[in-house]
Amino acid sequence: MTSLTCHKATRSSASGPVRAAWALLAVFLLVWTVLEMVNHGGGTIPLGIVGFIAPDLTLFVGPAGPHEPGQLPRGKVPAYNFVHRPVGPVLMLVVVPFLPGDGPGANVGLFTFGLAWLLHIASDRALGYGLRTADGRQR
């Protein structure tokens, strides 16, 4: 008879000041995202909501496999880590304002999506959820 070793699900080992900095960034991004959604209305509202939720949709991407509580299956880790790095939304926030369009508010929906995406990442880091190791555990 074999016994499974159960590892307690842990959060990131980031220090308190680092998590506090992420929390401050998350609050700033939340205010900015809501401000963009209220000021521009229309398509910015659903794009802001989807931008906040979308990074966790990667939990449904990739092959499932055996895993313990708090651990991602190995096949899901690459997609999860790819969208939980701040480089993507920061690059989006830099590039989108320069995309062609009719008037200064033409691409505000994409910009709001990028803000909400970065808000998701900052919130995760503030709460202690970081990138995953190759075997699906928190770093």
Short mmCIF file of N, CA, C and O in Angstrom, two decimals:
data_model
loop_
_atom_site.label_atom_id
_atom_site.label_comp_id
_atom_site.label_asym_id
_atom_site.label_seq_id
_atom_site.Cartn_x
_atom_site.Cartn_y
_atom_site.Cartn_z
N MET A 1 0.85 -1.18 0.00
CA MET A 1 0.00 0.00 0.00
C MET A 1 0.89 1.23 0.00
O MET A 1 1.84 1.32 0.75
N THR A 2 0.56 2.15 -0.86
CA THR A 2 1.36 3.37 -0.92
C THR A 2 0.56 4.52 -0.34
O THR A 2 -0.66 4.54 -0.39
N SER A 3 1.26 5.46 0.19
CA SER A 3 0.59 6.65 0.72
C SER A 3 1.03 7.87 -0.07
O SER A 3 2.19 7.98 -0.45
N LEU A 4 0.10 8.72 -0.32
CA LEU A 4 0.41 9.96 -1.01
C LEU A 4 0.87 10.98 0.01
O LEU A 4 0.28 11.13 1.07
N THR A 5 1.93 11.68 -0.32
CA THR A 5 2.37 12.76 0.56
C THR A 5 1.59 14.00 0.16
O THR A 5 1.55 14.38 -1.00
N CYS A 6 0.94 14.57 1.10
CA CYS A 6 0.14 15.77 0.84
C CYS A 6 0.91 17.00 1.30
O CYS A 6 1.25 17.12 2.47
N HIS A 7 1.22 17.86 0.33
CA HIS A 7 1.90 19.10 0.66
C HIS A 7 0.86 20.17 0.91
O HIS A 7 -0.10 20.28 0.18
N LYS A 8 1.07 20.95 1.93
CA LYS A 8 0.15 22.05 2.21
C LYS A 8 0.28 23.09 1.11
O LYS A 8 1.37 23.44 0.70
N ALA A 9 -0.85 23.55 0.60
CA ALA A 9 -0.83 24.58 -0.42
C ALA A 9 -0.26 25.86 0.19
O ALA A 9 -0.71 26.31 1.23
N THR A 10 0.76 26.40 -0.45
CA THR A 10 1.39 27.61 0.07
C THR A 10 1.26 28.74 -0.94
O THR A 10 1.04 28.53 -2.11
N ARG A 11 1.41 29.91 -0.44
CA ARG A 11 1.42 31.09 -1.29
C ARG A 11 2.86 31.50 -1.52
O ARG A 11 3.78 30.94 -0.96
N SER A 12 3.03 32.53 -2.29
CA SER A 12 4.33 33.05 -2.64
C SER A 12 5.14 33.40 -1.39
O SER A 12 4.60 33.79 -0.36
N SER A 13 6.43 33.29 -1.53
CA SER A 13 7.30 33.62 -0.41
C SER A 13 7.77 35.08 -0.45
O SER A 13 8.74 35.44 0.20
N ALA A 14 7.08 35.91 -1.22
CA ALA A 14 7.46 37.32 -1.32
C ALA A 14 7.34 37.99 0.05
O ALA A 14 6.46 37.67 0.85
N SER A 15 8.25 38.92 0.31
CA SER A 15 8.27 39.60 1.60
C SER A 15 7.06 40.53 1.76
O SER A 15 6.40 40.89 0.79
N GLY A 16 6.81 40.92 2.99
CA GLY A 16 5.71 41.83 3.29
C GLY A 16 5.79 43.15 2.53
O GLY A 16 4.78 43.59 1.96
N PRO A 17 6.94 43.81 2.51
CA PRO A 17 7.03 45.08 1.77
C PRO A 17 6.78 44.91 0.26
O PRO A 17 6.18 45.79 -0.36
N VAL A 18 7.21 43.80 -0.30
CA VAL A 18 6.98 43.56 -1.73
C VAL A 18 5.49 43.38 -1.99
O VAL A 18 4.93 43.96 -2.92
N ARG A 19 4.85 42.61 -1.14
CA ARG A 19 3.40 42.40 -1.30
C ARG A 19 2.64 43.71 -1.05
O ARG A 19 1.64 43.99 -1.71
N ALA A 20 3.11 44.54 -0.14
CA ALA A 20 2.47 45.84 0.11
C ALA A 20 2.60 46.74 -1.12
O ALA A 20 1.66 47.47 -1.47
N ALA A 21 3.76 46.71 -1.77
CA ALA A 21 3.95 47.51 -2.98
C ALA A 21 3.00 47.04 -4.08
O ALA A 21 2.40 47.86 -4.80
N TRP A 22 2.85 45.73 -4.23
CA TRP A 22 1.90 45.19 -5.20
C TRP A 22 0.49 45.64 -4.85
O TRP A 22 -0.32 45.94 -5.73
N ALA A 23 0.16 45.65 -3.55
CA ALA A 23 -1.18 46.06 -3.12
C ALA A 23 -1.44 47.53 -3.46
O ALA A 23 -2.54 47.89 -3.92
N LEU A 24 -0.45 48.38 -3.25
CA LEU A 24 -0.60 49.80 -3.62
C LEU A 24 -0.80 49.96 -5.12
O LEU A 24 -1.64 50.75 -5.56
N LEU A 25 -0.03 49.21 -5.89
CA LEU A 25 -0.20 49.25 -7.34
C LEU A 25 -1.60 48.76 -7.73
O LEU A 25 -2.25 49.34 -8.59
N ALA A 26 -2.08 47.71 -7.07
CA ALA A 26 -3.41 47.16 -7.37
C ALA A 26 -4.50 48.20 -7.08
O ALA A 26 -5.43 48.35 -7.88
N VAL A 27 -4.38 48.92 -5.97
CA VAL A 27 -5.37 49.95 -5.65
C VAL A 27 -5.35 51.06 -6.71
O VAL A 27 -6.40 51.49 -7.19
N PHE A 28 -4.16 51.49 -7.08
CA PHE A 28 -4.02 52.52 -8.12
C PHE A 28 -4.64 52.05 -9.43
O PHE A 28 -5.40 52.79 -10.08
N LEU A 29 -4.34 50.81 -9.83
CA LEU A 29 -4.87 50.28 -11.08
C LEU A 29 -6.38 50.08 -11.02
O LEU A 29 -7.07 50.27 -12.02
N LEU A 30 -6.90 49.71 -9.87
CA LEU A 30 -8.34 49.55 -9.71
C LEU A 30 -9.04 50.89 -9.93
O LEU A 30 -10.02 50.98 -10.68
N VAL A 31 -8.53 51.93 -9.30
CA VAL A 31 -9.12 53.26 -9.45
C VAL A 31 -9.04 53.71 -10.91
O VAL A 31 -10.03 54.20 -11.48
N TRP A 32 -7.90 53.51 -11.54
CA TRP A 32 -7.71 53.93 -12.92
C TRP A 32 -8.62 53.15 -13.87
O TRP A 32 -9.24 53.71 -14.76
N THR A 33 -8.73 51.83 -13.65
CA THR A 33 -9.58 51.00 -14.50
C THR A 33 -11.03 51.41 -14.38
O THR A 33 -11.73 51.58 -15.39
N VAL A 34 -11.51 51.59 -13.16
CA VAL A 34 -12.90 52.00 -12.95
C VAL A 34 -13.13 53.39 -13.55
O VAL A 34 -14.17 53.64 -14.18
N LEU A 35 -12.18 54.28 -13.40
CA LEU A 35 -12.29 55.62 -13.97
C LEU A 35 -12.42 55.55 -15.49
O LEU A 35 -13.27 56.23 -16.08
N GLU A 36 -11.61 54.72 -16.13
CA GLU A 36 -11.70 54.57 -17.59
C GLU A 36 -13.05 54.00 -17.99
O GLU A 36 -13.67 54.45 -18.96
N MET A 37 -13.55 53.02 -17.23
CA MET A 37 -14.83 52.40 -17.54
C MET A 37 -15.99 53.39 -17.37
O MET A 37 -16.90 53.42 -18.19
N VAL A 38 -15.93 54.20 -16.33
CA VAL A 38 -17.00 55.17 -16.07
C VAL A 38 -16.93 56.32 -17.09
O VAL A 38 -17.95 56.74 -17.63
N ASN A 39 -15.75 56.82 -17.35
CA ASN A 39 -15.60 57.95 -18.27
C ASN A 39 -15.99 57.60 -19.71
O ASN A 39 -16.54 58.43 -20.41
N HIS A 40 -15.65 56.39 -20.15
CA HIS A 40 -15.85 56.06 -21.56
C HIS A 40 -17.05 55.14 -21.80
O HIS A 40 -17.55 55.09 -22.92
N GLY A 41 -17.49 54.42 -20.77
CA GLY A 41 -18.67 53.56 -20.90
C GLY A 41 -18.58 52.61 -22.07
O GLY A 41 -17.50 52.23 -22.52
N GLY A 42 -19.73 52.22 -22.59
CA GLY A 42 -19.79 51.36 -23.77
C GLY A 42 -18.98 50.09 -23.64
O GLY A 42 -19.11 49.35 -22.67
N GLY A 43 -18.14 49.86 -24.63
CA GLY A 43 -17.34 48.63 -24.69
C GLY A 43 -16.22 48.55 -23.67
O GLY A 43 -15.67 47.47 -23.46
N THR A 44 -15.90 49.68 -23.04
CA THR A 44 -14.81 49.61 -22.07
C THR A 44 -15.21 48.83 -20.82
O THR A 44 -14.35 48.23 -20.18
N ILE A 45 -16.49 48.81 -20.50
CA ILE A 45 -16.94 48.10 -19.30
C ILE A 45 -16.75 46.60 -19.44
O ILE A 45 -16.08 45.98 -18.61
N PRO A 46 -17.30 45.97 -20.51
CA PRO A 46 -17.05 44.53 -20.62
C PRO A 46 -15.57 44.20 -20.85
O PRO A 46 -15.09 43.18 -20.35
N LEU A 47 -14.86 45.05 -21.57
CA LEU A 47 -13.43 44.77 -21.79
C LEU A 47 -12.65 44.87 -20.49
O LEU A 47 -11.71 44.11 -20.26
N GLY A 48 -13.02 45.79 -19.61
CA GLY A 48 -12.37 45.88 -18.31
C GLY A 48 -12.64 44.65 -17.46
O GLY A 48 -11.75 44.12 -16.80
N ILE A 49 -13.88 44.18 -17.48
CA ILE A 49 -14.23 42.99 -16.70
C ILE A 49 -13.53 41.76 -17.25
O ILE A 49 -12.95 40.97 -16.50
N VAL A 50 -13.55 41.60 -18.57
CA VAL A 50 -12.89 40.45 -19.19
C VAL A 50 -11.38 40.52 -18.96
O VAL A 50 -10.73 39.49 -18.71
N GLY A 51 -10.80 41.70 -19.03
CA GLY A 51 -9.37 41.85 -18.78
C GLY A 51 -8.98 41.40 -17.39
O GLY A 51 -7.90 40.86 -17.18
N PHE A 52 -9.87 41.60 -16.43
CA PHE A 52 -9.58 41.18 -15.06
C PHE A 52 -9.73 39.67 -14.89
O PHE A 52 -8.99 39.03 -14.15
N ILE A 53 -10.69 39.08 -15.58
CA ILE A 53 -10.97 37.65 -15.44
C ILE A 53 -10.10 36.78 -16.34
O ILE A 53 -9.73 35.66 -15.98
N ALA A 54 -9.77 37.26 -17.52
CA ALA A 54 -9.11 36.46 -18.55
C ALA A 54 -7.86 35.71 -18.12
O ALA A 54 -7.68 34.56 -18.52
N PRO A 55 -6.96 36.29 -17.32
CA PRO A 55 -5.76 35.54 -16.98
C PRO A 55 -6.04 34.20 -16.29
O PRO A 55 -5.30 33.24 -16.49
N ASP A 56 -7.10 34.11 -15.53
CA ASP A 56 -7.40 32.85 -14.86
C ASP A 56 -8.12 31.86 -15.75
O ASP A 56 -8.29 30.70 -15.38
N LEU A 57 -8.54 32.29 -16.93
CA LEU A 57 -9.14 31.35 -17.87
C LEU A 57 -8.11 30.35 -18.39
O LEU A 57 -8.48 29.31 -18.94
N THR A 58 -6.83 30.66 -18.21
CA THR A 58 -5.79 29.72 -18.62
C THR A 58 -5.82 28.45 -17.76
O THR A 58 -5.19 27.47 -18.11
N LEU A 59 -6.56 28.48 -16.67
CA LEU A 59 -6.70 27.27 -15.87
C LEU A 59 -7.46 26.21 -16.64
O LEU A 59 -7.41 25.02 -16.28
N PHE A 60 -8.16 26.60 -17.70
CA PHE A 60 -8.91 25.66 -18.52
C PHE A 60 -8.15 25.28 -19.79
O PHE A 60 -8.67 24.55 -20.61
N VAL A 61 -6.94 25.81 -19.96
CA VAL A 61 -6.14 25.56 -21.15
C VAL A 61 -5.07 24.52 -20.82
O VAL A 61 -4.46 24.55 -19.76
N GLY A 62 -4.82 23.64 -21.75
CA GLY A 62 -3.78 22.65 -21.56
C GLY A 62 -4.33 21.37 -20.95
O GLY A 62 -5.44 21.32 -20.42
N PRO A 63 -3.53 20.34 -21.04
CA PRO A 63 -3.98 19.04 -20.54
C PRO A 63 -4.05 18.99 -19.02
O PRO A 63 -3.21 19.55 -18.33
N ALA A 64 -5.08 18.34 -18.53
CA ALA A 64 -5.20 18.12 -17.09
C ALA A 64 -4.36 16.90 -16.73
O ALA A 64 -4.01 16.10 -17.58
N GLY A 65 -4.05 16.78 -15.50
CA GLY A 65 -3.28 15.63 -15.04
C GLY A 65 -3.35 15.55 -13.54
O GLY A 65 -4.02 16.35 -12.88
N PRO A 66 -2.65 14.59 -13.00
CA PRO A 66 -2.68 14.45 -11.54
C PRO A 66 -2.02 15.66 -10.87
O PRO A 66 -1.02 16.18 -11.35
N HIS A 67 -2.64 16.10 -9.80
CA HIS A 67 -2.10 17.21 -9.04
C HIS A 67 -2.70 17.20 -7.64
O HIS A 67 -3.75 16.62 -7.41
N GLU A 68 -2.02 17.86 -6.75
CA GLU A 68 -2.47 17.97 -5.37
C GLU A 68 -3.23 19.29 -5.19
O GLU A 68 -3.14 20.17 -6.04
N PRO A 69 -3.97 19.44 -4.10
CA PRO A 69 -4.65 20.71 -3.85
C PRO A 69 -3.65 21.88 -3.84
O PRO A 69 -2.59 21.79 -3.24
N GLY A 70 -3.98 22.96 -4.53
CA GLY A 70 -3.11 24.12 -4.60
C GLY A 70 -2.03 24.02 -5.65
O GLY A 70 -1.23 24.92 -5.81
N GLN A 71 -2.01 22.93 -6.38
CA GLN A 71 -1.01 22.70 -7.41
C GLN A 71 -1.71 22.63 -8.76
O GLN A 71 -2.78 22.05 -8.89
N LEU A 72 -1.12 23.28 -9.77
CA LEU A 72 -1.67 23.19 -11.12
C LEU A 72 -1.13 21.94 -11.80
O LEU A 72 0.01 21.56 -11.57
N PRO A 73 -1.93 21.33 -12.67
CA PRO A 73 -1.38 20.25 -13.48
C PRO A 73 -0.25 20.79 -14.35
O PRO A 73 -0.31 21.93 -14.83
N ARG A 74 0.76 19.98 -14.57
CA ARG A 74 1.95 20.44 -15.31
C ARG A 74 1.62 21.02 -16.68
O ARG A 74 2.27 21.96 -17.13
N GLY A 75 0.63 20.48 -17.36
CA GLY A 75 0.29 20.95 -18.70
C GLY A 75 -0.31 22.35 -18.72
O GLY A 75 -0.33 23.00 -19.76
N LYS A 76 -0.81 22.83 -17.62
CA LYS A 76 -1.43 24.15 -17.56
C LYS A 76 -0.46 25.25 -17.14
O LYS A 76 -0.75 26.43 -17.28
N VAL A 77 0.70 24.87 -16.62
CA VAL A 77 1.64 25.84 -16.06
C VAL A 77 2.18 26.83 -17.10
O VAL A 77 2.21 28.02 -16.83
N PRO A 78 2.60 26.39 -18.30
CA PRO A 78 3.15 27.38 -19.25
C PRO A 78 2.17 28.49 -19.61
O PRO A 78 2.54 29.67 -19.62
N ALA A 79 0.92 28.15 -19.90
CA ALA A 79 -0.06 29.18 -20.25
C ALA A 79 -0.35 30.08 -19.06
O ALA A 79 -0.44 31.31 -19.20
N TYR A 80 -0.48 29.49 -17.87
CA TYR A 80 -0.75 30.27 -16.66
C TYR A 80 0.38 31.27 -16.42
O TYR A 80 0.13 32.45 -16.19
N ASN A 81 1.62 30.81 -16.45
CA ASN A 81 2.76 31.70 -16.21
C ASN A 81 2.89 32.77 -17.28
O ASN A 81 3.26 33.91 -16.99
N PHE A 82 2.56 32.41 -18.54
CA PHE A 82 2.67 33.37 -19.64
C PHE A 82 1.78 34.59 -19.41
O PHE A 82 2.22 35.73 -19.60
N VAL A 83 0.53 34.38 -18.99
CA VAL A 83 -0.40 35.50 -18.83
C VAL A 83 -0.34 36.12 -17.44
O VAL A 83 -1.01 37.12 -17.19
N HIS A 84 0.45 35.56 -16.54
CA HIS A 84 0.57 36.14 -15.20
C HIS A 84 1.91 36.86 -15.02
O HIS A 84 2.34 37.10 -13.89
N ARG A 85 2.54 37.21 -16.11
CA ARG A 85 3.74 38.05 -16.07
C ARG A 85 3.32 39.47 -16.46
O ARG A 85 2.55 39.65 -17.41
N PRO A 86 3.81 40.49 -15.78
CA PRO A 86 3.37 41.86 -16.07
C PRO A 86 3.86 42.41 -17.40
O PRO A 86 3.37 43.45 -17.85
N VAL A 87 4.78 41.74 -18.08
CA VAL A 87 5.32 42.26 -19.34
C VAL A 87 4.23 42.43 -20.39
O VAL A 87 4.18 43.44 -21.09
N GLY A 88 3.32 41.48 -20.51
CA GLY A 88 2.26 41.55 -21.52
C GLY A 88 1.37 42.76 -21.38
O GLY A 88 1.24 43.56 -22.33
N PRO A 89 0.75 42.96 -20.22
CA PRO A 89 -0.12 44.13 -20.10
C PRO A 89 0.64 45.46 -20.13
O PRO A 89 0.12 46.45 -20.65
N VAL A 90 1.85 45.50 -19.61
CA VAL A 90 2.62 46.75 -19.66
C VAL A 90 2.93 47.09 -21.11
O VAL A 90 2.79 48.26 -21.53
N LEU A 91 3.33 46.10 -21.89
CA LEU A 91 3.59 46.32 -23.31
C LEU A 91 2.31 46.80 -24.01
O LEU A 91 2.35 47.71 -24.84
N MET A 92 1.20 46.22 -23.64
CA MET A 92 -0.09 46.62 -24.21
C MET A 92 -0.39 48.08 -23.88
O MET A 92 -0.86 48.84 -24.74
N LEU A 93 -0.15 48.48 -22.63
CA LEU A 93 -0.42 49.85 -22.21
C LEU A 93 0.48 50.86 -22.93
O LEU A 93 0.11 52.02 -23.10
N VAL A 94 1.66 50.42 -23.35
CA VAL A 94 2.57 51.31 -24.06
C VAL A 94 2.21 51.40 -25.54
O VAL A 94 2.26 52.48 -26.13
N VAL A 95 1.81 50.28 -26.14
CA VAL A 95 1.57 50.23 -27.58
C VAL A 95 0.18 50.74 -27.98
O VAL A 95 0.05 51.46 -28.97
N VAL A 96 -0.85 50.39 -27.22
CA VAL A 96 -2.23 50.70 -27.61
C VAL A 96 -2.48 52.19 -27.88
O VAL A 96 -3.17 52.51 -28.85
N PRO A 97 -1.95 53.11 -27.09
CA PRO A 97 -2.23 54.52 -27.40
C PRO A 97 -1.70 54.98 -28.76
O PRO A 97 -2.16 55.99 -29.30
N PHE A 98 -0.78 54.23 -29.33
CA PHE A 98 -0.21 54.62 -30.62
C PHE A 98 -0.84 53.89 -31.80
O PHE A 98 -0.43 54.09 -32.94
N LEU A 99 -1.82 53.04 -31.53
CA LEU A 99 -2.51 52.35 -32.62
C LEU A 99 -3.38 53.34 -33.38
O LEU A 99 -3.94 54.27 -32.80
N PRO A 100 -3.53 53.15 -34.70
CA PRO A 100 -4.38 54.07 -35.46
C PRO A 100 -5.84 53.92 -35.08
O PRO A 100 -6.29 52.85 -34.67
N GLY A 101 -6.56 55.01 -35.19
CA GLY A 101 -7.99 55.00 -34.88
C GLY A 101 -8.58 56.38 -35.07
O GLY A 101 -7.86 57.36 -35.26
N ASP A 102 -9.89 56.44 -34.99
CA ASP A 102 -10.59 57.72 -35.16
C ASP A 102 -10.67 58.45 -33.83
O ASP A 102 -11.52 58.15 -32.99
N GLY A 103 -9.81 59.37 -33.61
CA GLY A 103 -9.84 60.18 -32.40
C GLY A 103 -9.04 59.60 -31.24
O GLY A 103 -8.58 58.47 -31.30
N PRO A 104 -8.88 60.40 -30.20
CA PRO A 104 -8.04 59.98 -29.08
C PRO A 104 -8.62 58.84 -28.26
O PRO A 104 -7.91 58.13 -27.58
N GLY A 105 -9.95 58.60 -28.31
CA GLY A 105 -10.55 57.53 -27.52
C GLY A 105 -10.82 56.27 -28.31
O GLY A 105 -11.58 55.41 -27.86
N ALA A 106 -10.19 56.15 -29.49
CA ALA A 106 -10.49 55.03 -30.39
C ALA A 106 -10.14 53.68 -29.78
O ALA A 106 -10.84 52.70 -29.98
N ASN A 107 -9.07 53.60 -29.06
CA ASN A 107 -8.59 52.32 -28.55
C ASN A 107 -8.67 52.23 -27.03
O ASN A 107 -7.96 51.45 -26.41
N VAL A 108 -9.54 53.03 -26.45
CA VAL A 108 -9.64 53.07 -24.99
C VAL A 108 -10.10 51.72 -24.41
O VAL A 108 -9.72 51.36 -23.31
N GLY A 109 -10.88 50.97 -25.16
CA GLY A 109 -11.31 49.65 -24.69
C GLY A 109 -10.14 48.70 -24.52
O GLY A 109 -10.05 48.00 -23.51
N LEU A 110 -9.24 48.68 -25.49
CA LEU A 110 -8.05 47.84 -25.39
C LEU A 110 -7.14 48.31 -24.26
O LEU A 110 -6.54 47.50 -23.56
N PHE A 111 -7.06 49.61 -24.10
CA PHE A 111 -6.25 50.17 -23.01
C PHE A 111 -6.82 49.75 -21.66
O PHE A 111 -6.09 49.34 -20.76
N THR A 112 -8.14 49.80 -21.53
CA THR A 112 -8.80 49.39 -20.28
C THR A 112 -8.60 47.91 -20.04
O THR A 112 -8.40 47.48 -18.90
N PHE A 113 -8.65 47.10 -21.09
CA PHE A 113 -8.36 45.67 -20.98
C PHE A 113 -6.97 45.46 -20.39
O PHE A 113 -6.78 44.66 -19.48
N GLY A 114 -5.98 46.20 -20.91
CA GLY A 114 -4.61 46.09 -20.40
C GLY A 114 -4.50 46.52 -18.95
O GLY A 114 -3.77 45.89 -18.16
N LEU A 115 -5.19 47.59 -18.58
CA LEU A 115 -5.19 48.03 -17.18
C LEU A 115 -5.76 46.94 -16.26
O LEU A 115 -5.20 46.65 -15.21
N ALA A 116 -6.88 46.37 -16.68
CA ALA A 116 -7.53 45.34 -15.86
C ALA A 116 -6.67 44.08 -15.77
O ALA A 116 -6.62 43.43 -14.73
N TRP A 117 -6.00 43.74 -16.85
CA TRP A 117 -5.10 42.58 -16.87
C TRP A 117 -3.96 42.80 -15.86
O TRP A 117 -3.65 41.94 -15.06
N LEU A 118 -3.37 43.99 -15.90
CA LEU A 118 -2.30 44.30 -14.94
C LEU A 118 -2.85 44.38 -13.52
O LEU A 118 -2.17 43.97 -12.57
N LEU A 119 -4.07 44.85 -13.36
CA LEU A 119 -4.72 44.85 -12.05
C LEU A 119 -4.85 43.44 -11.50
O LEU A 119 -4.59 43.19 -10.32
N HIS A 120 -5.22 42.49 -12.35
CA HIS A 120 -5.32 41.10 -11.93
C HIS A 120 -3.98 40.58 -11.42
O HIS A 120 -3.91 39.96 -10.36
N ILE A 121 -2.94 40.86 -12.17
CA ILE A 121 -1.60 40.38 -11.78
C ILE A 121 -1.17 41.02 -10.47
O ILE A 121 -0.67 40.34 -9.57
N ALA A 122 -1.35 42.33 -10.34
CA ALA A 122 -0.97 43.02 -9.11
C ALA A 122 -1.77 42.51 -7.91
O ALA A 122 -1.21 42.33 -6.82
N SER A 123 -3.05 42.25 -8.11
CA SER A 123 -3.88 41.70 -7.03
C SER A 123 -3.40 40.32 -6.61
O SER A 123 -3.31 40.02 -5.42
N ASP A 124 -3.11 39.48 -7.59
CA ASP A 124 -2.57 38.15 -7.28
C ASP A 124 -1.29 38.24 -6.46
O ASP A 124 -1.14 37.56 -5.45
N ARG A 125 -0.39 39.10 -6.89
CA ARG A 125 0.90 39.22 -6.17
C ARG A 125 0.69 39.77 -4.76
O ARG A 125 1.33 39.33 -3.82
N ALA A 126 -0.22 40.73 -4.62
CA ALA A 126 -0.50 41.30 -3.30
C ALA A 126 -1.08 40.24 -2.36
O ALA A 126 -0.82 40.26 -1.16
N LEU A 127 -1.87 39.33 -2.91
CA LEU A 127 -2.48 38.28 -2.10
C LEU A 127 -1.57 37.07 -1.90
O LEU A 127 -1.92 36.13 -1.21
N GLY A 128 -0.39 37.12 -2.53
CA GLY A 128 0.58 36.06 -2.33
C GLY A 128 0.59 34.98 -3.39
O GLY A 128 1.22 33.94 -3.22
N TYR A 129 -0.11 35.21 -4.49
CA TYR A 129 -0.12 34.23 -5.58
C TYR A 129 0.83 34.69 -6.66
O TYR A 129 0.65 35.74 -7.25
N GLY A 130 1.84 33.90 -6.92
CA GLY A 130 2.83 34.26 -7.93
C GLY A 130 2.84 33.27 -9.06
O GLY A 130 1.89 32.53 -9.29
N LEU A 131 3.93 33.24 -9.78
CA LEU A 131 4.10 32.30 -10.86
C LEU A 131 4.25 30.89 -10.31
O LEU A 131 4.51 30.71 -9.12
N ARG A 132 4.12 29.92 -11.16
CA ARG A 132 4.20 28.52 -10.74
C ARG A 132 5.50 27.90 -11.22
O ARG A 132 6.06 28.28 -12.24
N THR A 133 5.98 26.94 -10.45
CA THR A 133 7.15 26.16 -10.86
C THR A 133 6.69 25.17 -11.95
O THR A 133 5.50 25.01 -12.18
N ALA A 134 7.63 24.48 -12.56
CA ALA A 134 7.30 23.54 -13.63
C ALA A 134 6.36 22.44 -13.16
O ALA A 134 5.56 21.91 -13.95
N ASP A 135 6.43 22.09 -11.88
CA ASP A 135 5.53 21.04 -11.39
C ASP A 135 4.20 21.61 -10.88
O ASP A 135 3.37 20.87 -10.34
N GLY A 136 3.94 22.92 -11.04
CA GLY A 136 2.65 23.52 -10.73
C GLY A 136 2.52 24.11 -9.34
O GLY A 136 1.46 24.60 -8.96
N ARG A 137 3.58 24.12 -8.57
CA ARG A 137 3.51 24.68 -7.21
C ARG A 137 3.85 26.18 -7.23
O ARG A 137 4.47 26.68 -8.16
N GLN A 138 3.45 26.89 -6.19
CA GLN A 138 3.78 28.31 -6.05
C GLN A 138 5.28 28.46 -5.87
O GLN A 138 5.92 27.64 -5.23
N ARG A 139 5.83 29.52 -6.45
CA ARG A 139 7.26 29.81 -6.25
C ARG A 139 7.48 30.47 -4.94
O ARG A 139 6.72 31.15 -4.39
#
